[in-house]
Short mmCIF file of C-alpha atoms in Angstrom, two decimals:
data_model
loop_
_atom_site.label_atom_id
_atom_site.label_comp_id
_atom_site.label_asym_id
_atom_site.label_seq_id
_atom_site.Cartn_x
_atom_site.Cartn_y
_atom_site.Cartn_z
CA UNK N 1 13.98 -37.71 14.53
CA UNK N 2 12.51 -35.05 16.74
CA UNK N 3 13.38 -34.44 20.35
CA UNK N 4 13.45 -38.11 21.40
CA UNK N 5 15.25 -40.99 19.71
CA UNK N 6 12.97 -44.07 19.57
CA UNK N 7 15.38 -46.24 17.65
CA UNK N 8 16.54 -48.22 20.76
CA UNK N 9 12.92 -49.29 21.29
CA UNK N 10 12.77 -50.73 17.74
CA UNK N 11 16.05 -52.68 17.84
CA UNK N 12 14.42 -56.07 18.46
CA UNK N 13 11.70 -55.46 15.88
CA UNK N 14 14.24 -54.46 13.23
CA UNK N 15 16.41 -57.49 13.95
CA UNK N 16 13.39 -59.78 13.64
CA UNK N 17 12.54 -58.34 10.23
CA UNK N 18 16.12 -58.72 9.02
CA UNK N 19 16.19 -62.36 10.10
CA UNK N 20 12.85 -63.03 8.41
CA UNK N 21 14.01 -61.53 5.10
CA UNK N 22 17.37 -63.30 5.24
CA UNK N 23 19.43 -60.12 5.25
CA UNK N 24 20.74 -61.14 8.68
CA UNK N 25 22.11 -64.67 8.48
CA UNK N 26 23.13 -65.25 12.13
CA UNK N 27 20.97 -64.44 15.12
CA UNK N 28 22.75 -61.82 17.34
CA UNK N 29 23.76 -62.97 20.87
CA UNK N 30 21.63 -60.26 22.45
CA UNK N 31 18.47 -61.15 20.50
CA UNK N 32 16.78 -63.26 23.21
CA UNK N 33 17.97 -60.98 26.02
CA UNK N 34 16.46 -57.87 24.45
CA UNK N 35 13.27 -59.81 23.77
CA UNK N 36 12.93 -60.78 27.46
CA UNK N 37 14.24 -57.48 28.90
CA UNK N 38 13.25 -54.69 26.51
CA UNK N 39 14.54 -51.12 26.89
CA UNK N 40 12.80 -48.86 29.39
CA UNK N 41 9.57 -47.33 28.11
CA UNK N 42 9.24 -44.12 30.21
CA UNK N 43 11.38 -41.32 28.84
CA UNK N 44 10.67 -38.76 31.60
CA UNK N 45 12.42 -39.06 34.95
CA UNK N 46 10.03 -38.89 37.89
CA UNK N 47 10.58 -36.25 40.55
CA UNK N 48 11.88 -37.64 43.88
CA UNK N 49 9.78 -37.47 47.00
CA UNK N 50 9.97 -34.11 48.75
CA UNK N 51 10.66 -34.35 52.49
CA UNK N 52 10.13 -30.69 53.27
CA UNK N 53 6.73 -29.23 53.88
CA UNK N 54 5.58 -26.72 51.33
CA UNK N 55 3.81 -23.55 52.27
CA UNK N 56 1.36 -21.62 50.16
CA UNK N 57 3.92 -18.95 49.42
CA UNK N 58 6.61 -21.36 48.28
CA UNK N 59 7.41 -21.10 44.61
CA UNK N 60 7.68 -24.05 42.29
CA UNK N 61 11.25 -25.15 41.98
CA UNK N 62 13.05 -24.81 38.74
CA UNK N 63 13.51 -28.00 36.69
CA UNK N 64 17.28 -27.72 37.07
CA UNK N 65 17.00 -28.14 40.85
CA UNK N 66 14.19 -30.64 41.16
CA UNK N 67 16.54 -33.65 41.15
CA UNK N 68 18.86 -32.39 43.90
CA UNK N 69 18.97 -34.60 47.03
CA UNK N 70 17.01 -33.44 50.04
CA UNK N 71 18.69 -32.52 53.33
CA UNK N 72 18.63 -35.39 55.81
CA UNK N 73 18.23 -34.14 59.39
CA UNK N 74 18.11 -36.36 62.48
CA UNK N 75 16.85 -35.58 65.93
CA UNK N 76 20.28 -36.17 67.44
CA UNK N 77 21.99 -33.50 65.32
CA UNK N 78 20.91 -30.50 67.37
CA UNK N 79 21.59 -32.35 70.64
CA UNK N 80 25.11 -33.27 69.55
CA UNK N 81 25.78 -29.70 68.50
CA UNK N 82 24.70 -28.39 71.90
CA UNK N 83 26.71 -30.91 73.92
CA UNK N 84 29.98 -30.67 72.00
CA UNK N 85 29.79 -26.87 71.91
CA UNK N 86 29.59 -26.96 75.73
CA UNK N 87 32.24 -29.71 76.02
CA UNK N 88 34.69 -29.24 73.10
CA UNK N 89 37.45 -31.30 74.77
CA UNK N 90 35.26 -34.41 74.55
CA UNK N 91 36.11 -34.50 70.85
CA UNK N 92 39.79 -34.98 71.77
CA UNK N 93 39.12 -38.26 73.58
CA UNK N 94 39.83 -41.39 71.50
CA UNK N 95 36.73 -43.30 70.44
CA UNK N 96 36.09 -46.72 68.92
CA UNK N 97 33.83 -46.45 65.87
CA UNK N 98 34.05 -50.12 64.87
CA UNK N 99 30.72 -51.96 64.77
CA UNK N 100 29.88 -55.64 64.42
CA UNK N 101 26.89 -55.56 62.09
CA UNK N 102 25.85 -51.90 61.91
CA UNK N 103 22.95 -52.40 64.33
CA UNK N 104 24.82 -52.33 67.62
CA UNK N 105 22.94 -49.19 68.65
CA UNK N 106 19.64 -51.09 68.76
CA UNK N 107 20.95 -53.44 71.47
CA UNK N 108 21.59 -50.63 73.97
CA UNK N 109 19.02 -49.76 76.61
CA UNK N 110 19.37 -46.07 77.37
CA UNK N 111 17.29 -46.30 80.50
CA UNK N 112 20.76 -45.93 82.05
CA UNK N 113 23.52 -43.80 80.65
CA UNK N 114 26.24 -46.39 81.33
CA UNK N 115 26.29 -49.28 78.86
CA UNK N 116 28.34 -52.44 79.28
CA UNK N 117 29.12 -52.77 75.57
CA UNK N 118 30.47 -49.26 75.00
CA UNK N 119 32.52 -46.59 76.72
CA UNK N 120 31.08 -43.47 78.27
CA UNK N 121 31.36 -40.49 75.93
CA UNK N 122 29.38 -37.56 74.56
CA UNK N 123 27.19 -39.81 72.43
CA UNK N 124 25.96 -41.46 75.63
CA UNK N 125 24.63 -38.11 76.82
CA UNK N 126 22.85 -37.55 73.50
CA UNK N 127 21.19 -40.98 73.47
CA UNK N 128 20.24 -40.70 77.14
CA UNK N 129 18.63 -37.30 76.48
CA UNK N 130 16.59 -38.72 73.59
CA UNK N 131 15.42 -41.61 75.76
CA UNK N 132 14.28 -39.21 78.46
CA UNK N 133 12.40 -37.07 75.94
CA UNK N 134 10.56 -40.10 74.55
CA UNK N 135 9.83 -41.93 77.80
CA UNK N 136 9.44 -39.30 80.55
CA UNK N 137 6.17 -37.35 80.25
CA UNK N 138 6.15 -33.55 80.35
CA UNK N 139 9.94 -33.20 80.35
CA UNK N 140 11.57 -30.45 78.36
CA UNK N 141 14.72 -30.70 76.30
CA UNK N 142 16.71 -28.57 78.74
CA UNK N 143 15.61 -30.69 81.72
CA UNK N 144 16.55 -33.90 79.92
CA UNK N 145 19.90 -32.36 78.99
CA UNK N 146 20.62 -31.33 82.59
CA UNK N 147 19.74 -34.77 83.93
CA UNK N 148 21.88 -36.57 81.32
CA UNK N 149 24.81 -34.25 82.02
CA UNK N 150 24.54 -34.76 85.77
CA UNK N 151 24.67 -38.53 85.35
CA UNK N 152 27.58 -38.14 82.93
CA UNK N 153 29.57 -35.98 85.37
CA UNK N 154 29.04 -38.41 88.25
CA UNK N 155 30.27 -41.39 86.24
CA UNK N 156 33.26 -39.46 84.92
CA UNK N 157 34.21 -38.51 88.47
CA UNK N 158 34.02 -42.15 89.53
CA UNK N 159 36.24 -43.19 86.63
CA UNK N 160 38.82 -40.53 87.50
CA UNK N 161 38.92 -41.67 91.13
CA UNK N 162 39.34 -45.30 90.04
CA UNK N 163 42.23 -44.42 87.74
CA UNK N 164 43.92 -42.36 90.46
CA UNK N 165 43.59 -45.16 93.03
CA UNK N 166 44.85 -47.75 90.54
CA UNK N 167 47.93 -45.63 89.83
CA UNK N 168 48.67 -45.19 93.53
CA UNK N 169 48.36 -48.93 94.11
CA UNK N 170 50.70 -49.63 91.21
CA UNK N 171 53.28 -47.15 92.54
CA UNK N 172 53.04 -48.72 95.98
CA UNK N 173 53.90 -52.14 94.51
CA UNK N 174 56.95 -50.87 92.61
CA UNK N 175 55.55 -49.82 89.27
CA UNK N 176 57.24 -46.99 87.40
CA UNK N 177 55.46 -44.52 85.17
CA UNK N 178 57.29 -42.26 82.77
CA UNK N 179 56.73 -38.58 82.37
CA UNK N 180 53.27 -37.56 81.37
CA UNK N 181 52.52 -35.60 78.25
CA UNK N 182 51.99 -32.47 80.34
CA UNK N 183 55.39 -32.83 82.04
CA UNK N 184 57.21 -33.33 78.75
CA UNK N 185 55.49 -30.29 77.29
CA UNK N 186 56.41 -28.13 80.30
CA UNK N 187 60.08 -29.14 80.06
CA UNK N 188 60.22 -28.26 76.38
CA UNK N 189 58.55 -24.95 77.13
CA UNK N 190 61.09 -24.18 79.90
CA UNK N 191 64.03 -24.91 77.56
CA UNK N 192 62.58 -22.65 74.90
CA UNK N 193 62.06 -19.91 77.48
CA UNK N 194 65.67 -20.14 78.71
CA UNK N 195 67.00 -19.85 75.15
CA UNK N 196 64.82 -16.84 74.56
CA UNK N 197 65.90 -15.27 77.86
CA UNK N 198 69.60 -15.55 76.97
CA UNK N 199 68.97 -14.03 73.56
CA UNK N 200 66.88 -11.21 75.10
CA UNK N 201 69.63 -10.35 77.65
CA UNK N 202 72.19 -10.00 74.87
CA UNK N 203 69.86 -7.83 72.84
CA UNK N 204 69.20 -5.56 75.84
CA UNK N 205 72.91 -5.09 76.52
CA UNK N 206 73.60 -4.33 72.87
CA UNK N 207 70.73 -1.80 72.77
CA UNK N 208 72.07 -0.06 75.89
CA UNK N 209 75.54 0.18 74.37
CA UNK N 210 74.15 1.72 71.19
CA UNK N 211 72.09 4.16 73.22
CA UNK N 212 75.15 5.17 75.24
CA UNK N 213 77.20 5.64 72.08
CA UNK N 214 74.67 8.16 70.79
CA UNK N 215 75.13 10.48 73.82
CA UNK N 216 78.92 10.09 74.11
CA UNK N 217 79.58 10.68 70.41
CA UNK N 218 81.32 7.35 69.85
CA UNK N 219 80.91 5.99 66.35
CA UNK N 220 79.13 2.69 65.82
CA UNK N 221 82.39 1.09 64.68
CA UNK N 222 84.00 1.96 68.04
CA UNK N 223 81.32 0.23 70.10
CA UNK N 224 83.08 -2.50 72.09
CA UNK N 225 82.01 -6.03 71.31
CA UNK N 226 80.52 -8.29 73.93
CA UNK N 227 83.13 -10.44 75.63
CA UNK N 228 82.30 -13.76 77.24
CA UNK N 229 83.07 -14.09 81.02
CA UNK N 230 86.16 -16.33 80.59
CA UNK N 231 87.89 -13.89 78.22
CA UNK N 232 87.03 -10.94 80.47
CA UNK N 233 88.51 -12.72 83.53
CA UNK N 234 91.72 -13.48 81.62
CA UNK N 235 92.09 -9.84 80.56
CA UNK N 236 91.61 -8.65 84.16
CA UNK N 237 94.25 -11.07 85.40
CA UNK N 238 96.68 -9.94 82.69
CA UNK N 239 96.04 -6.27 83.35
CA UNK N 240 96.76 -6.59 87.08
CA UNK N 241 100.33 -7.66 86.32
CA UNK N 242 101.12 -4.46 84.34
CA UNK N 243 102.59 -1.70 86.59
CA UNK N 244 100.89 1.66 86.78
CA UNK N 245 104.25 3.48 86.28
CA UNK N 246 106.23 2.73 83.12
CA UNK N 247 109.99 2.63 82.42
CA UNK N 248 112.21 5.76 82.75
CA UNK N 249 112.37 7.51 79.41
CA UNK N 250 115.63 9.12 78.13
CA UNK N 251 116.12 12.70 79.39
CA UNK N 252 114.67 11.98 82.83
CA UNK N 253 111.03 12.01 81.81
CA UNK N 254 108.65 9.41 83.28
CA UNK N 255 106.10 7.86 81.00
CA UNK N 256 102.83 6.96 82.59
CA UNK N 257 100.18 4.71 81.19
#
């Protein structure tokens, strides 16, 4: 058969001959379909269009890599990388990625950074910078970036002031706001610190007792255990009731404690 198998191309012809000679009694269901839509003729896959410019020194790619997809790079990629590397906390802000028909971006006019149909975020800075680069003559990328950032900072400051004023007005009219996320986190951190502080104090006292036992020659088994304050107060009260001088022993001797 060789390298290529041409039998699929001769299926319809073979079936026609079998029908004509009577060896095939019933016409196959696919007979008319194959006649109208025959198998593909080209047996060699064409090489996809190359999007990268080739230099004179570039070598011809190996056949095993010629069908790999090309890298797709957009103009906004480098601008997004620069902005979010300078403002990493912008990625923590919630964003709405839902679109109506996939072409919502075309309805925005980035002559102004603030759009009525979308919230202000890092993508607004990127699109505003691209608009400045395409519409303002003799402006550099850094100048467009500085101008877009300045407009972004001013609008963010206005939004923060509006939120602060709205909260103060709500508090003045009797509204109640629970603890913020920062306050809850600080309380949990304080509780953890207090537990650690109590544990550290006990460890320090125990280390000092062991250190003192080394110099006094007391064995580790004879190291007194830590006593809680209530037990220590009860022992002191009990010890104050015991007299310093004991009972008279037989023979006139006095036993002292």
